[in-house]
PDB file of C-alpha atoms in Angstrom:
ATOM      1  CA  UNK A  26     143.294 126.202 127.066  1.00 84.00           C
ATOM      2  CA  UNK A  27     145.834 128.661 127.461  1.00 90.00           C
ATOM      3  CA  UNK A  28     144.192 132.178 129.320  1.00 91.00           C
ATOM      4  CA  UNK A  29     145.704 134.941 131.051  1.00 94.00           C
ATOM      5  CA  UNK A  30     149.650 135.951 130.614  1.00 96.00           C
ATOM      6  CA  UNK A  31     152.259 133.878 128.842  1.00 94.00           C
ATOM      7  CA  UNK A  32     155.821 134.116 126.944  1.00 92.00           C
ATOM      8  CA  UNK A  33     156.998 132.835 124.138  1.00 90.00           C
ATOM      9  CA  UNK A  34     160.198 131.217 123.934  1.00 89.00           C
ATOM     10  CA  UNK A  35     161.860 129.872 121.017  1.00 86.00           C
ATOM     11  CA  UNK A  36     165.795 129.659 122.310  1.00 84.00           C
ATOM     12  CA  UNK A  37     166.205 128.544 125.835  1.00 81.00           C
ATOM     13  CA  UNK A  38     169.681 127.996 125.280  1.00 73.00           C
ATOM     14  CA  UNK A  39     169.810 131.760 125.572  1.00 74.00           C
ATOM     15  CA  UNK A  40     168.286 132.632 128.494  1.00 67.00           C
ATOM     16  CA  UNK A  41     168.453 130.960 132.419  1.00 62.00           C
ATOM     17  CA  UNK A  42     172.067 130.100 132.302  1.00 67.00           C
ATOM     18  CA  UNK A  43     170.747 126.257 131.969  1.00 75.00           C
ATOM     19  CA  UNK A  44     169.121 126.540 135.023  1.00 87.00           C
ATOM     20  CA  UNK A  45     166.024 124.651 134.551  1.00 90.00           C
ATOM     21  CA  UNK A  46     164.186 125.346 137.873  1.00 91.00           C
ATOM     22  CA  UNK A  47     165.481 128.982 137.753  1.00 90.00           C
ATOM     23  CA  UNK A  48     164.011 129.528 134.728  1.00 91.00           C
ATOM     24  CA  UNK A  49     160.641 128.282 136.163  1.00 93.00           C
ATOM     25  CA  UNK A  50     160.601 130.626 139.352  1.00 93.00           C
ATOM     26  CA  UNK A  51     161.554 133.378 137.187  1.00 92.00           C
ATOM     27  CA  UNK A  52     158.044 132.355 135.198  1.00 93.00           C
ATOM     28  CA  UNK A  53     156.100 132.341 138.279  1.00 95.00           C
ATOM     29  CA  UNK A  54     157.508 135.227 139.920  1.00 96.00           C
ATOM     30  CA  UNK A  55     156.980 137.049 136.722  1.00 96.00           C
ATOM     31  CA  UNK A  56     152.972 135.836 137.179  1.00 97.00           C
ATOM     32  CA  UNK A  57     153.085 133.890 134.150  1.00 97.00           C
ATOM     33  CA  UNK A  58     150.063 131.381 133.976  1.00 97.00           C
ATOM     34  CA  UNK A  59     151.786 129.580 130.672  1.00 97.00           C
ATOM     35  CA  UNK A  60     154.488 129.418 128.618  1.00 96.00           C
ATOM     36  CA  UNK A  61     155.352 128.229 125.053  1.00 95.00           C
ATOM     37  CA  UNK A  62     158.070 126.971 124.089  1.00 94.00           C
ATOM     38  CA  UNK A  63     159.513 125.677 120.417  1.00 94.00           C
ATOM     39  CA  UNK A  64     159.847 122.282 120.205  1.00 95.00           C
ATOM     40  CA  UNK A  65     159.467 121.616 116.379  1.00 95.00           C
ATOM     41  CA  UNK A  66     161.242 123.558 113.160  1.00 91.00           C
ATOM     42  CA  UNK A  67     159.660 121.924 110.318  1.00 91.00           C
ATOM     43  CA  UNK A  68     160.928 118.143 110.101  1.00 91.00           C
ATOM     44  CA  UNK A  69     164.088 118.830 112.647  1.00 90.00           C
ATOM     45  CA  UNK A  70     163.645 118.580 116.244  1.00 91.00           C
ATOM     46  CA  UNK A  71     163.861 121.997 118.335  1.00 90.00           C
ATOM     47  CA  UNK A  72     166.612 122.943 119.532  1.00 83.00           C
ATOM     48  CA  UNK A  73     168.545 120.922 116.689  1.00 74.00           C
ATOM     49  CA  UNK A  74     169.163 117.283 117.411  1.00 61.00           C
ATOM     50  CA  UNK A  75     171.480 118.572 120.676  1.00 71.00           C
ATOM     51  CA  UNK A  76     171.375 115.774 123.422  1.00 71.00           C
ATOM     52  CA  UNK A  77     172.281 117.687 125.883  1.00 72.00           C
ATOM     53  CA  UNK A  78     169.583 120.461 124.932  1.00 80.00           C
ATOM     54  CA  UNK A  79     167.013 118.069 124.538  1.00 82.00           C
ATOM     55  CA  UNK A  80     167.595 117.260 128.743  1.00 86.00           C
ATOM     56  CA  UNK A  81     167.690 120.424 129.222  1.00 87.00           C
ATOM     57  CA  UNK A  82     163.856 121.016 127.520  1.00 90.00           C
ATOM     58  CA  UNK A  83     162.801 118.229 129.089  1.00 92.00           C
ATOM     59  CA  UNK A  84     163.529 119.500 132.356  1.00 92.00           C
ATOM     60  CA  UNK A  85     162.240 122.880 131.664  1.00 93.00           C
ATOM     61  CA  UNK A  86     158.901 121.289 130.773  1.00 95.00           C
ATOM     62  CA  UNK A  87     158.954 119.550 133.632  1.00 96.00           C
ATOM     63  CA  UNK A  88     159.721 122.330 135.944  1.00 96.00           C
ATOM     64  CA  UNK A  89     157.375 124.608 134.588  1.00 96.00           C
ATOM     65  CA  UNK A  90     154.430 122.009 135.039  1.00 97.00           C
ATOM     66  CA  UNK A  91     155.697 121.905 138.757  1.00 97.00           C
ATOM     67  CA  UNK A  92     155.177 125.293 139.195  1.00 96.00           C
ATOM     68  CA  UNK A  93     151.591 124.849 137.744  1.00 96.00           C
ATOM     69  CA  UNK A  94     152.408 126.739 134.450  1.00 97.00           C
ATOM     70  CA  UNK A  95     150.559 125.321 131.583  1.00 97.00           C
ATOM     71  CA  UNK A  96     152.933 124.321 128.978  1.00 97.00           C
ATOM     72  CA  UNK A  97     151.995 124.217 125.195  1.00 97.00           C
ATOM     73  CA  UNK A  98     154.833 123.449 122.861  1.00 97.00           C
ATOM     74  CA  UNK A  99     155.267 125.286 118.883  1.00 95.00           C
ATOM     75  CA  UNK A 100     157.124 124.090 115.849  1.00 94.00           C
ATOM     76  CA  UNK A 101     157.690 126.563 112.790  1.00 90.00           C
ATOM     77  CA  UNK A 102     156.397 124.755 109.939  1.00 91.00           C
ATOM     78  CA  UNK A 103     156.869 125.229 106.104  1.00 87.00           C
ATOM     79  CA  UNK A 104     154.774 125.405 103.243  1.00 84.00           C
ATOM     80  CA  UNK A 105     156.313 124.489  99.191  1.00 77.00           C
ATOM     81  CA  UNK A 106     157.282 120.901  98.718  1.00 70.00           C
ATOM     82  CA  UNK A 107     160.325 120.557  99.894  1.00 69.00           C
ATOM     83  CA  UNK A 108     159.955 120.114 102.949  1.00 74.00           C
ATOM     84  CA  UNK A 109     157.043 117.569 102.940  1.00 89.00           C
ATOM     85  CA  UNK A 110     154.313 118.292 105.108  1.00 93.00           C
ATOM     86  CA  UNK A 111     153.253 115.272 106.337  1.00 95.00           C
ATOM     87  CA  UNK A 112     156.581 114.727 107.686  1.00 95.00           C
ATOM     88  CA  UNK A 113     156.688 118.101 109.566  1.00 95.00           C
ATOM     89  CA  UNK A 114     153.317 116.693 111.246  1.00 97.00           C
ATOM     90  CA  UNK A 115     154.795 113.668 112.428  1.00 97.00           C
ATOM     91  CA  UNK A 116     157.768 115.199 113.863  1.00 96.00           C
ATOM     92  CA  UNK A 117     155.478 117.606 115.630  1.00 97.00           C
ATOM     93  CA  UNK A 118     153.076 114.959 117.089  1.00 98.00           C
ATOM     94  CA  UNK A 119     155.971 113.116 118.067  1.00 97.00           C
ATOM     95  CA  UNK A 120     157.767 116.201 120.095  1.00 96.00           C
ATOM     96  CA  UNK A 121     154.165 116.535 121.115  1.00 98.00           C
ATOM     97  CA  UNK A 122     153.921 113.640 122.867  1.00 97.00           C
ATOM     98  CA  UNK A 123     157.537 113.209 123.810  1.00 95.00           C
ATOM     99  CA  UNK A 124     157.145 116.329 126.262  1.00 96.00           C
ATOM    100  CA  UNK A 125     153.170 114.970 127.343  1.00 96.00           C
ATOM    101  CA  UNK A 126     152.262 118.243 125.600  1.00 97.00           C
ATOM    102  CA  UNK A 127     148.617 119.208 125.583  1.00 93.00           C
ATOM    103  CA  UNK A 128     148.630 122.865 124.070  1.00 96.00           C
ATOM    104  CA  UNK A 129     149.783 122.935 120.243  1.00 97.00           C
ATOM    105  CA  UNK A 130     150.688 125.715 118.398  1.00 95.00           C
ATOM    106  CA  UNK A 131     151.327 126.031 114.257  1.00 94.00           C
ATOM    107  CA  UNK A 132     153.626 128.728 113.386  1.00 90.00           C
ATOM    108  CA  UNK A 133     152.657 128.059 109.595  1.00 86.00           C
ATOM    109  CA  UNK A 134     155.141 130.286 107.300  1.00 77.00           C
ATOM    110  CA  UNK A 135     155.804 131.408 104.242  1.00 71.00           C
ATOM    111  CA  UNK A 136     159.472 131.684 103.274  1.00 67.00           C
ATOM    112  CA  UNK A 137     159.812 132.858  99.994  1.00 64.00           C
ATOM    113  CA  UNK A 138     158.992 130.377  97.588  1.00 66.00           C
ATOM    114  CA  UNK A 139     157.715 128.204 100.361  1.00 69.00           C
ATOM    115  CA  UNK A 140     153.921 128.862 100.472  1.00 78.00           C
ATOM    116  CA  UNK A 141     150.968 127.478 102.106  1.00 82.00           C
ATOM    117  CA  UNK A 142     148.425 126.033  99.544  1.00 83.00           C
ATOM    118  CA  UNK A 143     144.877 124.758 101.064  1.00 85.00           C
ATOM    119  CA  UNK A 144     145.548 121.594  99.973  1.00 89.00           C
ATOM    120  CA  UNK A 145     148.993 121.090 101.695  1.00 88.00           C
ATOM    121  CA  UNK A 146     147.681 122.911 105.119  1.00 89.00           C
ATOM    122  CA  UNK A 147     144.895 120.283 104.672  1.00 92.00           C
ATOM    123  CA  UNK A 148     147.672 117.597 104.645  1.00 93.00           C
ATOM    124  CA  UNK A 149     149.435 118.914 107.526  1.00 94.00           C
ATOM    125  CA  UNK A 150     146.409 119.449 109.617  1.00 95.00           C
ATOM    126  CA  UNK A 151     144.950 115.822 109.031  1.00 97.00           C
ATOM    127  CA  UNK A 152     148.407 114.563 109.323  1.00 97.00           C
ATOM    128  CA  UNK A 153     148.726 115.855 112.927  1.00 97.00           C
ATOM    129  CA  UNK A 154     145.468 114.929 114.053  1.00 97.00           C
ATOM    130  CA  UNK A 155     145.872 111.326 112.852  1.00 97.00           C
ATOM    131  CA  UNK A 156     149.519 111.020 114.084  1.00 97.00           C
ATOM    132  CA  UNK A 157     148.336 112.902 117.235  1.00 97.00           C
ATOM    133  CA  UNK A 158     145.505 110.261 117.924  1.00 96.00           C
ATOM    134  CA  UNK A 159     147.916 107.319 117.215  1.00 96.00           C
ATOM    135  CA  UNK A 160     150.229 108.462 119.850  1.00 96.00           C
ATOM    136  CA  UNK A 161     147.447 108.515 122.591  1.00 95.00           C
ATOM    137  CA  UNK A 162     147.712 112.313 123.305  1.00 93.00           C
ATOM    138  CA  UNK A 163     143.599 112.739 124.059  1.00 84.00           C
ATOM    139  CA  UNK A 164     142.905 116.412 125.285  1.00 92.00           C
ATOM    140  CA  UNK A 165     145.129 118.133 122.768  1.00 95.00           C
ATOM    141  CA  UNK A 166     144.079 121.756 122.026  1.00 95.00           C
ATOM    142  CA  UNK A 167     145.472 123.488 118.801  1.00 95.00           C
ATOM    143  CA  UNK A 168     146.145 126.796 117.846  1.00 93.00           C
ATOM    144  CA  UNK A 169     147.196 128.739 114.698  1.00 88.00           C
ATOM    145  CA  UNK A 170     149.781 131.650 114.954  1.00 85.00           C
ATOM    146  CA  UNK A 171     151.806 133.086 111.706  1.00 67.00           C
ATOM    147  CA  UNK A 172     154.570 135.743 111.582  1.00 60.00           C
ATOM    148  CA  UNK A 173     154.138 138.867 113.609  1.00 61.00           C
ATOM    149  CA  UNK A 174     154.441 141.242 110.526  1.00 58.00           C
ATOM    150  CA  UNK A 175     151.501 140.624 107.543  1.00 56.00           C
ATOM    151  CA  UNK A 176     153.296 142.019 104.907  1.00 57.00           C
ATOM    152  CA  UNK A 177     155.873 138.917 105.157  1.00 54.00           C
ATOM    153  CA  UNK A 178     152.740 137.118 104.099  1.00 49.00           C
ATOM    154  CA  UNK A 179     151.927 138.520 100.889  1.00 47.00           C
TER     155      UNK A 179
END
């Protein structure tokens, strides 16, 4: 369960000069006790289907869990129908467990025509859990964040 101080990161090809275990000792020397970091943009892997990023995250991860920082990955996910929402729940799950990521966070938008209806945040939601189960990920914890600023939401 993620306590105490954290940071958000959704580029890390901007920061850390693609120093993996720099970026982690700047996290602990900073007193950070977890960090989250975007793994998921709707039904596109995060950062964008870059191999060489992808390492790159993967190594962060790892050296973050080294350094006993709790690591919960985030995806920014879509509402409308076309992007389809079961599909943005498997990618997720699948980033989820590609990283061994316990911690999940839904960034659940609204981008202009794109909005959330119960039913398809229903889909989504059951979609994860199943496709979460399936993958063998048993101690997941999930958590529900939106945009910073309300009146993007109405």
């Amino acid at each position: 369960m993620l306590r105490g101080k954290g940071y958000c990161i959704s580029h890390l090809e901007r920061g850390g000069s693609g120093d993996a275990a720099r970026l982690a000792k700047r996290a602990k020397d900073a007193g950070l006790e977890h960090v989250l970091i975007k793994i998921a943009d709707g039904v596109t892997n995060f950062p964008i289907d870059d191999a060489g990023m992808e390492r790159f995250t993967g190594k962060v991860i790892e050296s973050f869990k080294a350094n006993n920082i709790l690591v919960g990955g985030w995806g920014f996910f879509y509402g409308g129908t076309d992007r389809p929402q079961e599909e943005q729940a498997k990618r997720f799950a699948a980033r989820l467990k590609q990283f061994e990521l316990d911690e999940a966070i839904v960034n659940a938008e609204q981008f202009g025509s794109r909005k959330w209806s119960g039913k398809a945040a229903r889909t989504f939601m059951q979609t994860l859990l199943s496709e979460v189960e399936r993958h063998g990920l048993q101690q997941v914890t999930y958590y529900l964040s939106s945009y910073r600023y309300i009146r993007y939401h109405s």
